[in-house]
PDB file of C-alpha atoms in Angstrom:
ATOM      1  CA  MET A   1     -35.185  -4.300 -14.410  1.00 81.00           C
ATOM      2  CA  MET A   2     -34.978  -7.617 -12.545  1.00 85.00           C
ATOM      3  CA  GLU A   3     -36.984  -6.542  -9.522  1.00 82.00           C
ATOM      4  CA  GLY A   4     -40.444  -6.959 -11.049  1.00 86.00           C
ATOM      5  CA  PRO A   5     -40.195 -10.428 -12.651  1.00 89.00           C
ATOM      6  CA  LEU A   6     -38.423 -11.948  -9.651  1.00 92.00           C
ATOM      7  CA  THR A   7     -40.865 -10.697  -7.009  1.00 92.00           C
ATOM      8  CA  CYS A   8     -44.197 -11.752  -8.518  1.00 92.00           C
ATOM      9  CA  SER A   9     -46.459 -14.755  -8.874  1.00 92.00           C
ATOM     10  CA  ILE A  10     -44.912 -18.245  -8.867  1.00 93.00           C
ATOM     11  CA  ILE A  11     -41.343 -17.035  -8.318  1.00 95.00           C
ATOM     12  CA  LYS A  12     -42.447 -14.936  -5.340  1.00 95.00           C
ATOM     13  CA  ARG A  13     -44.228 -17.920  -3.765  1.00 95.00           C
ATOM     14  CA  ALA A  14     -41.314 -20.275  -4.426  1.00 96.00           C
ATOM     15  CA  ARG A  15     -38.925 -17.854  -2.747  1.00 96.00           C
ATOM     16  CA  ALA A  16     -41.266 -17.415   0.215  1.00 96.00           C
ATOM     17  CA  LYS A  17     -41.455 -21.210   0.624  1.00 96.00           C
ATOM     18  CA  GLY A  18     -37.676 -21.467   0.593  1.00 97.00           C
ATOM     19  CA  LEU A  19     -37.715 -23.597  -2.551  1.00 97.00           C
ATOM     20  CA  VAL A  20     -35.318 -21.278  -4.352  1.00 97.00           C
ATOM     21  CA  GLU A  21     -32.916 -18.484  -3.465  1.00 97.00           C
ATOM     22  CA  ILE A  22     -32.346 -15.767  -6.073  1.00 97.00           C
ATOM     23  CA  VAL A  23     -29.747 -13.046  -5.647  1.00 96.00           C
ATOM     24  CA  VAL A  24     -29.111 -10.265  -8.163  1.00 96.00           C
ATOM     25  CA  HIS A  25     -25.527  -9.000  -8.249  1.00 96.00           C
ATOM     26  CA  ASP A  26     -24.611  -5.599  -9.681  1.00 96.00           C
ATOM     27  CA  LEU A  27     -21.320  -5.760 -11.587  1.00 96.00           C
ATOM     28  CA  ARG A  28     -20.667  -2.154 -10.582  1.00 97.00           C
ATOM     29  CA  ASP A  29     -20.023  -3.453  -7.079  1.00 98.00           C
ATOM     30  CA  TYR A  30     -17.046  -5.407  -8.430  1.00 98.00           C
ATOM     31  CA  THR A  31     -15.269  -2.764 -10.486  1.00 96.00           C
ATOM     32  CA  LEU A  32     -12.194  -0.851  -9.352  1.00 95.00           C
ATOM     33  CA  ASP A  33     -13.052   2.036 -11.662  1.00 93.00           C
ATOM     34  CA  ILE A  34     -13.620   5.249  -9.721  1.00 95.00           C
ATOM     35  CA  HIS A  35     -16.678   6.014 -11.847  1.00 96.00           C
ATOM     36  CA  LYS A  36     -18.065   2.484 -11.436  1.00 96.00           C
ATOM     37  CA  ARG A  37     -17.859   1.812 -15.164  1.00 96.00           C
ATOM     38  CA  VAL A  38     -17.974  -1.815 -16.215  1.00 96.00           C
ATOM     39  CA  ASP A  39     -17.897  -1.401 -20.011  1.00 96.00           C
ATOM     40  CA  ASP A  40     -15.609   0.069 -22.647  1.00 95.00           C
ATOM     41  CA  TYR A  41     -15.337   0.473 -26.409  1.00 93.00           C
ATOM     42  CA  ALA A  42     -14.610  -2.610 -28.475  1.00 91.00           C
ATOM     43  CA  PHE A  43     -11.155  -3.021 -30.000  1.00 92.00           C
ATOM     44  CA  GLY A  44     -11.188  -2.631 -33.755  1.00 87.00           C
ATOM     45  CA  PHE A  45     -13.635  -0.491 -35.651  1.00 79.00           C
ATOM     46  CA  GLY A  46     -16.963  -1.913 -34.470  1.00 77.00           C
ATOM     47  CA  ALA A  47     -19.554   0.282 -32.770  1.00 82.00           C
ATOM     48  CA  GLY A  48     -21.021  -0.415 -29.354  1.00 87.00           C
ATOM     49  CA  MET A  49     -19.851  -1.033 -25.821  1.00 92.00           C
ATOM     50  CA  VAL A  50     -18.573  -4.287 -24.310  1.00 94.00           C
ATOM     51  CA  LEU A  51     -18.588  -5.463 -20.694  1.00 96.00           C
ATOM     52  CA  GLN A  52     -15.048  -5.708 -19.346  1.00 97.00           C
ATOM     53  CA  CYS A  53     -13.315  -8.796 -18.011  1.00 97.00           C
ATOM     54  CA  ASP A  54     -12.272  -7.607 -14.575  1.00 97.00           C
ATOM     55  CA  PRO A  55     -15.609  -6.926 -12.829  1.00 98.00           C
ATOM     56  CA  ILE A  56     -17.072 -10.143 -14.229  1.00 98.00           C
ATOM     57  CA  PHE A  57     -14.100 -12.234 -13.130  1.00 98.00           C
ATOM     58  CA  ARG A  58     -14.162 -10.602  -9.678  1.00 98.00           C
ATOM     59  CA  CYS A  59     -17.882 -11.245  -9.264  1.00 98.00           C
ATOM     60  CA  ILE A  60     -17.953 -14.850 -10.443  1.00 98.00           C
ATOM     61  CA  GLU A  61     -14.746 -15.793  -8.619  1.00 98.00           C
ATOM     62  CA  LYS A  62     -16.157 -14.380  -5.377  1.00 98.00           C
ATOM     63  CA  LEU A  63     -19.395 -16.309  -5.802  1.00 98.00           C
ATOM     64  CA  LYS A  64     -17.548 -19.529  -6.612  1.00 98.00           C
ATOM     65  CA  SER A  65     -15.380 -19.093  -3.519  1.00 98.00           C
ATOM     66  CA  GLU A  66     -18.543 -19.238  -1.413  1.00 98.00           C
ATOM     67  CA  ARG A  67     -20.205 -22.335  -2.942  1.00 97.00           C
ATOM     68  CA  GLU A  68     -20.061 -24.787  -5.806  1.00 98.00           C
ATOM     69  CA  TYR A  69     -21.966 -23.939  -8.982  1.00 98.00           C
ATOM     70  CA  ASP A  70     -23.283 -26.521 -11.432  1.00 98.00           C
ATOM     71  CA  GLU A  71     -23.484 -24.107 -14.356  1.00 98.00           C
ATOM     72  CA  VAL A  72     -22.309 -20.598 -15.194  1.00 98.00           C
ATOM     73  CA  ILE A  73     -24.711 -19.518 -17.918  1.00 98.00           C
ATOM     74  CA  PHE A  74     -24.312 -16.623 -20.329  1.00 98.00           C
ATOM     75  CA  THR A  75     -27.360 -15.231 -22.134  1.00 96.00           C
ATOM     76  CA  ALA A  76     -26.251 -14.813 -25.730  1.00 92.00           C
ATOM     77  CA  PRO A  77     -28.026 -14.605 -29.107  1.00 90.00           C
ATOM     78  CA  ASP A  78     -25.614 -17.220 -30.475  1.00 92.00           C
ATOM     79  CA  GLY A  79     -26.156 -19.623 -27.582  1.00 94.00           C
ATOM     80  CA  GLU A  80     -28.046 -22.911 -27.526  1.00 97.00           C
ATOM     81  CA  GLN A  81     -31.793 -22.457 -28.035  1.00 96.00           C
ATOM     82  CA  PHE A  82     -33.655 -22.495 -24.710  1.00 97.00           C
ATOM     83  CA  THR A  83     -36.288 -25.234 -24.491  1.00 95.00           C
ATOM     84  CA  GLN A  84     -38.637 -26.716 -21.934  1.00 94.00           C
ATOM     85  CA  GLY A  85     -36.376 -29.751 -21.712  1.00 93.00           C
ATOM     86  CA  MET A  86     -33.462 -27.498 -20.820  1.00 97.00           C
ATOM     87  CA  ALA A  87     -35.573 -25.775 -18.151  1.00 96.00           C
ATOM     88  CA  ASN A  88     -36.459 -29.168 -16.694  1.00 95.00           C
ATOM     89  CA  SER A  89     -32.791 -30.176 -16.561  1.00 97.00           C
ATOM     90  CA  LEU A  90     -31.668 -26.899 -14.988  1.00 98.00           C
ATOM     91  CA  SER A  91     -34.364 -27.211 -12.318  1.00 96.00           C
ATOM     92  CA  LEU A  92     -32.584 -30.324 -11.015  1.00 97.00           C
ATOM     93  CA  LEU A  93     -29.320 -28.470 -10.366  1.00 98.00           C
ATOM     94  CA  GLY A  94     -28.258 -27.002  -7.051  1.00 97.00           C
ATOM     95  CA  ASN A  95     -26.649 -23.655  -7.857  1.00 98.00           C
ATOM     96  CA  ILE A  96     -26.603 -21.650 -11.083  1.00 98.00           C
ATOM     97  CA  ILE A  97     -25.070 -18.342 -12.095  1.00 98.00           C
ATOM     98  CA  ILE A  98     -26.640 -16.442 -15.004  1.00 98.00           C
ATOM     99  CA  LEU A  99     -24.449 -13.725 -16.465  1.00 98.00           C
ATOM    100  CA  CYS A 100     -26.345 -11.062 -18.388  1.00 95.00           C
ATOM    101  CA  GLY A 101     -24.591  -9.444 -21.310  1.00 87.00           C
ATOM    102  CA  HIS A 102     -25.348  -5.872 -22.276  1.00 87.00           C
ATOM    103  CA  TYR A 103     -25.012  -3.833 -25.467  1.00 85.00           C
ATOM    104  CA  LYS A 104     -22.505  -5.802 -27.592  1.00 88.00           C
ATOM    105  CA  GLY A 105     -22.048  -8.456 -24.916  1.00 91.00           C
ATOM    106  CA  VAL A 106     -19.016  -9.383 -22.837  1.00 95.00           C
ATOM    107  CA  ASP A 107     -15.317  -9.657 -23.532  1.00 96.00           C
ATOM    108  CA  GLN A 108     -14.767 -12.994 -25.287  1.00 96.00           C
ATOM    109  CA  ARG A 109     -12.210 -14.011 -22.646  1.00 97.00           C
ATOM    110  CA  VAL A 110     -15.065 -14.236 -20.139  1.00 98.00           C
ATOM    111  CA  ARG A 111     -16.922 -16.643 -22.406  1.00 98.00           C
ATOM    112  CA  ASP A 112     -13.805 -18.680 -23.090  1.00 98.00           C
ATOM    113  CA  THR A 113     -12.824 -19.026 -19.436  1.00 98.00           C
ATOM    114  CA  LEU A 114     -15.769 -18.732 -17.059  1.00 98.00           C
ATOM    115  CA  ILE A 115     -18.903 -19.771 -18.938  1.00 98.00           C
ATOM    116  CA  THR A 116     -20.048 -23.401 -18.960  1.00 98.00           C
ATOM    117  CA  LYS A 117     -23.300 -22.960 -20.933  1.00 98.00           C
ATOM    118  CA  GLU A 118     -24.578 -20.324 -23.362  1.00 98.00           C
ATOM    119  CA  ILE A 119     -28.323 -19.917 -23.871  1.00 97.00           C
ATOM    120  CA  SER A 120     -30.424 -17.961 -26.363  1.00 96.00           C
ATOM    121  CA  ILE A 121     -34.151 -17.398 -25.824  1.00 97.00           C
ATOM    122  CA  GLY A 122     -34.757 -16.675 -29.508  1.00 95.00           C
ATOM    123  CA  ASP A 123     -33.454 -15.357 -32.790  1.00 94.00           C
ATOM    124  CA  TYR A 124     -33.509 -11.683 -31.918  1.00 90.00           C
ATOM    125  CA  VAL A 125     -31.291  -9.237 -30.052  1.00 85.00           C
ATOM    126  CA  LEU A 126     -32.127  -7.454 -26.788  1.00 87.00           C
ATOM    127  CA  THR A 127     -30.290  -4.495 -25.295  1.00 84.00           C
ATOM    128  CA  GLY A 128     -29.251  -6.718 -22.421  1.00 89.00           C
ATOM    129  CA  GLY A 129     -29.608 -10.230 -21.121  1.00 93.00           C
ATOM    130  CA  GLU A 130     -31.614  -9.271 -18.044  1.00 94.00           C
ATOM    131  CA  MET A 131     -34.992 -10.133 -19.528  1.00 94.00           C
ATOM    132  CA  ALA A 132     -33.591 -13.339 -20.967  1.00 96.00           C
ATOM    133  CA  ALA A 133     -32.282 -14.261 -17.504  1.00 97.00           C
ATOM    134  CA  ALA A 134     -35.703 -13.518 -15.987  1.00 96.00           C
ATOM    135  CA  ILE A 135     -37.394 -15.745 -18.582  1.00 96.00           C
ATOM    136  CA  ILE A 136     -34.955 -18.588 -17.942  1.00 98.00           C
ATOM    137  CA  THR A 137     -35.431 -18.192 -14.186  1.00 97.00           C
ATOM    138  CA  ASP A 138     -39.212 -18.268 -14.446  1.00 96.00           C
ATOM    139  CA  ALA A 139     -39.204 -21.365 -16.660  1.00 96.00           C
ATOM    140  CA  VAL A 140     -36.823 -23.177 -14.292  1.00 97.00           C
ATOM    141  CA  VAL A 141     -38.455 -22.203 -11.003  1.00 96.00           C
ATOM    142  CA  ARG A 142     -42.012 -23.105 -12.012  1.00 94.00           C
ATOM    143  CA  VAL A 143     -41.094 -26.782 -12.537  1.00 93.00           C
ATOM    144  CA  ILE A 144     -39.404 -27.143  -9.151  1.00 94.00           C
ATOM    145  CA  PRO A 145     -41.648 -29.425  -7.059  1.00 92.00           C
ATOM    146  CA  GLY A 146     -43.839 -27.324  -4.801  1.00 93.00           C
ATOM    147  CA  ALA A 147     -43.515 -24.094  -6.783  1.00 93.00           C
ATOM    148  CA  ILE A 148     -46.925 -24.612  -8.376  1.00 89.00           C
ATOM    149  CA  GLY A 149     -49.826 -25.681  -6.169  1.00 77.00           C
ATOM    150  CA  ASP A 150     -51.004 -28.262  -8.709  1.00 70.00           C
ATOM    151  CA  GLU A 151     -47.836 -29.923  -9.992  1.00 63.00           C
ATOM    152  CA  GLN A 152     -49.813 -31.763 -12.675  1.00 64.00           C
ATOM    153  CA  SER A 153     -50.486 -28.358 -14.227  1.00 66.00           C
ATOM    154  CA  ALA A 154     -46.804 -27.899 -15.097  1.00 67.00           C
ATOM    155  CA  LEU A 155     -46.577 -31.402 -16.524  1.00 62.00           C
ATOM    156  CA  SER A 156     -49.407 -30.645 -18.957  1.00 63.00           C
ATOM    157  CA  ASP A 157     -47.918 -27.403 -20.254  1.00 72.00           C
ATOM    158  CA  SER A 158     -46.914 -26.953 -23.867  1.00 69.00           C
ATOM    159  CA  PHE A 159     -43.536 -28.456 -24.855  1.00 77.00           C
ATOM    160  CA  GLN A 160     -43.317 -30.855 -21.898  1.00 77.00           C
ATOM    161  CA  ASP A 161     -43.788 -33.786 -24.274  1.00 82.00           C
ATOM    162  CA  ASN A 162     -42.827 -31.970 -27.476  1.00 87.00           C
ATOM    163  CA  LEU A 163     -46.467 -31.123 -28.081  1.00 92.00           C
ATOM    164  CA  LEU A 164     -48.452 -27.917 -27.910  1.00 92.00           C
ATOM    165  CA  ALA A 165     -51.126 -28.006 -25.238  1.00 90.00           C
ATOM    166  CA  PRO A 166     -54.732 -28.575 -26.350  1.00 92.00           C
ATOM    167  CA  PRO A 167     -57.240 -25.706 -26.070  1.00 94.00           C
ATOM    168  CA  VAL A 168     -58.759 -25.140 -22.643  1.00 94.00           C
ATOM    169  CA  TYR A 169     -62.201 -23.887 -21.594  1.00 96.00           C
ATOM    170  CA  THR A 170     -63.950 -22.802 -18.421  1.00 96.00           C
ATOM    171  CA  ARG A 171     -67.480 -21.841 -17.393  1.00 96.00           C
ATOM    172  CA  PRO A 172     -69.957 -21.001 -18.803  1.00 97.00           C
ATOM    173  CA  ALA A 173     -70.355 -23.995 -21.095  1.00 97.00           C
ATOM    174  CA  GLU A 174     -71.945 -21.716 -23.701  1.00 97.00           C
ATOM    175  CA  TYR A 175     -71.119 -18.065 -24.305  1.00 97.00           C
ATOM    176  CA  ARG A 176     -72.636 -15.963 -27.096  1.00 98.00           C
ATOM    177  CA  GLY A 177     -73.486 -19.079 -29.010  1.00 97.00           C
ATOM    178  CA  MET A 178     -69.984 -20.550 -28.658  1.00 97.00           C
ATOM    179  CA  LYS A 179     -70.039 -23.943 -26.977  1.00 98.00           C
ATOM    180  CA  VAL A 180     -67.429 -25.960 -25.143  1.00 97.00           C
ATOM    181  CA  PRO A 181     -66.770 -29.277 -26.957  1.00 97.00           C
ATOM    182  CA  ASP A 182     -69.238 -31.878 -25.700  1.00 97.00           C
ATOM    183  CA  ILE A 183     -66.491 -34.364 -24.862  1.00 97.00           C
ATOM    184  CA  LEU A 184     -65.152 -32.047 -22.149  1.00 97.00           C
ATOM    185  CA  LEU A 185     -68.557 -32.031 -20.463  1.00 97.00           C
ATOM    186  CA  SER A 186     -68.991 -35.798 -20.638  1.00 97.00           C
ATOM    187  CA  GLY A 187     -67.168 -36.682 -17.428  1.00 96.00           C
ATOM    188  CA  ASN A 188     -65.449 -39.574 -19.224  1.00 97.00           C
ATOM    189  CA  GLU A 189     -61.829 -39.098 -18.166  1.00 96.00           C
ATOM    190  CA  ARG A 190     -60.360 -41.628 -20.610  1.00 97.00           C
ATOM    191  CA  LYS A 191     -62.230 -40.177 -23.580  1.00 98.00           C
ATOM    192  CA  ILE A 192     -61.274 -36.643 -22.558  1.00 97.00           C
ATOM    193  CA  GLN A 193     -57.589 -37.600 -22.315  1.00 95.00           C
ATOM    194  CA  GLU A 194     -57.748 -39.217 -25.735  1.00 97.00           C
ATOM    195  CA  TRP A 195     -59.373 -36.100 -27.184  1.00 97.00           C
ATOM    196  CA  GLU A 196     -56.759 -33.849 -25.601  1.00 95.00           C
ATOM    197  CA  GLN A 197     -53.932 -35.986 -26.960  1.00 94.00           C
ATOM    198  CA  ASP A 198     -55.430 -36.042 -30.461  1.00 97.00           C
ATOM    199  CA  VAL A 199     -56.001 -32.290 -30.496  1.00 96.00           C
ATOM    200  CA  ALA A 200     -52.509 -31.615 -29.107  1.00 94.00           C
ATOM    201  CA  ILE A 201     -50.946 -33.670 -31.895  1.00 95.00           C
ATOM    202  CA  GLU A 202     -53.115 -31.969 -34.539  1.00 97.00           C
ATOM    203  CA  ARG A 203     -52.265 -28.476 -33.266  1.00 96.00           C
ATOM    204  CA  THR A 204     -48.585 -29.273 -33.087  1.00 95.00           C
ATOM    205  CA  ARG A 205     -48.556 -30.757 -36.598  1.00 96.00           C
ATOM    206  CA  ARG A 206     -50.352 -27.655 -37.912  1.00 97.00           C
ATOM    207  CA  LEU A 207     -48.542 -24.924 -35.977  1.00 96.00           C
ATOM    208  CA  ARG A 208     -45.158 -26.390 -34.986  1.00 94.00           C
ATOM    209  CA  PRO A 209     -44.375 -29.444 -37.128  1.00 95.00           C
ATOM    210  CA  ASP A 210     -40.702 -29.024 -36.211  1.00 93.00           C
ATOM    211  CA  LEU A 211     -41.521 -30.313 -32.719  1.00 92.00           C
ATOM    212  CA  LEU A 212     -42.628 -33.586 -34.283  1.00 93.00           C
ATOM    213  CA  GLY A 213     -39.585 -33.769 -36.524  1.00 88.00           C
ATOM    214  CA  GLU A 214     -41.743 -33.144 -39.595  1.00 77.00           C
TER     215      GLU A 214
END
């Protein structure tokens, strides 16, 4: 599940450049269970399986014995909402562990003891946290200097300044009667930047007024 997202595009190039090291650890490698099980039924009467304490503790304790970690993150639907600002902050850290829950999540004792930050990528539930971890990883890696060829591109993305990005166009200047706004063809950099800022604010106010505190 993790192999595809972590071996493509920007993440692939960043890894090849040595800008980031990403290692996926299988909790089954840390269980003492003969059948390699890492989950069990929840106490009480609730349905669903829960990841056990022991393999998670063994895994994270082994990793922490090898190096210092700035954050041990758990992907959880009740975690703090993931934002571009959070991605920017995480990109400045040295080492991060992301623990992926599965099914009903992990034993609460793991969260109480090992986890330093809990992150949600949205108000919905996934079968596991693997895709959430891949999304977090992609958002963090792409803002590491050197990961993107044109670093200004990342700085102009949506949410970097709490605004949605303005619309973008490429050649041809006219297609099936639809024309690119004249201002973008003017060559006047200051006027173009003003237009982009105005349109970004208008789009944000119309589509995501919460970003403007409205």
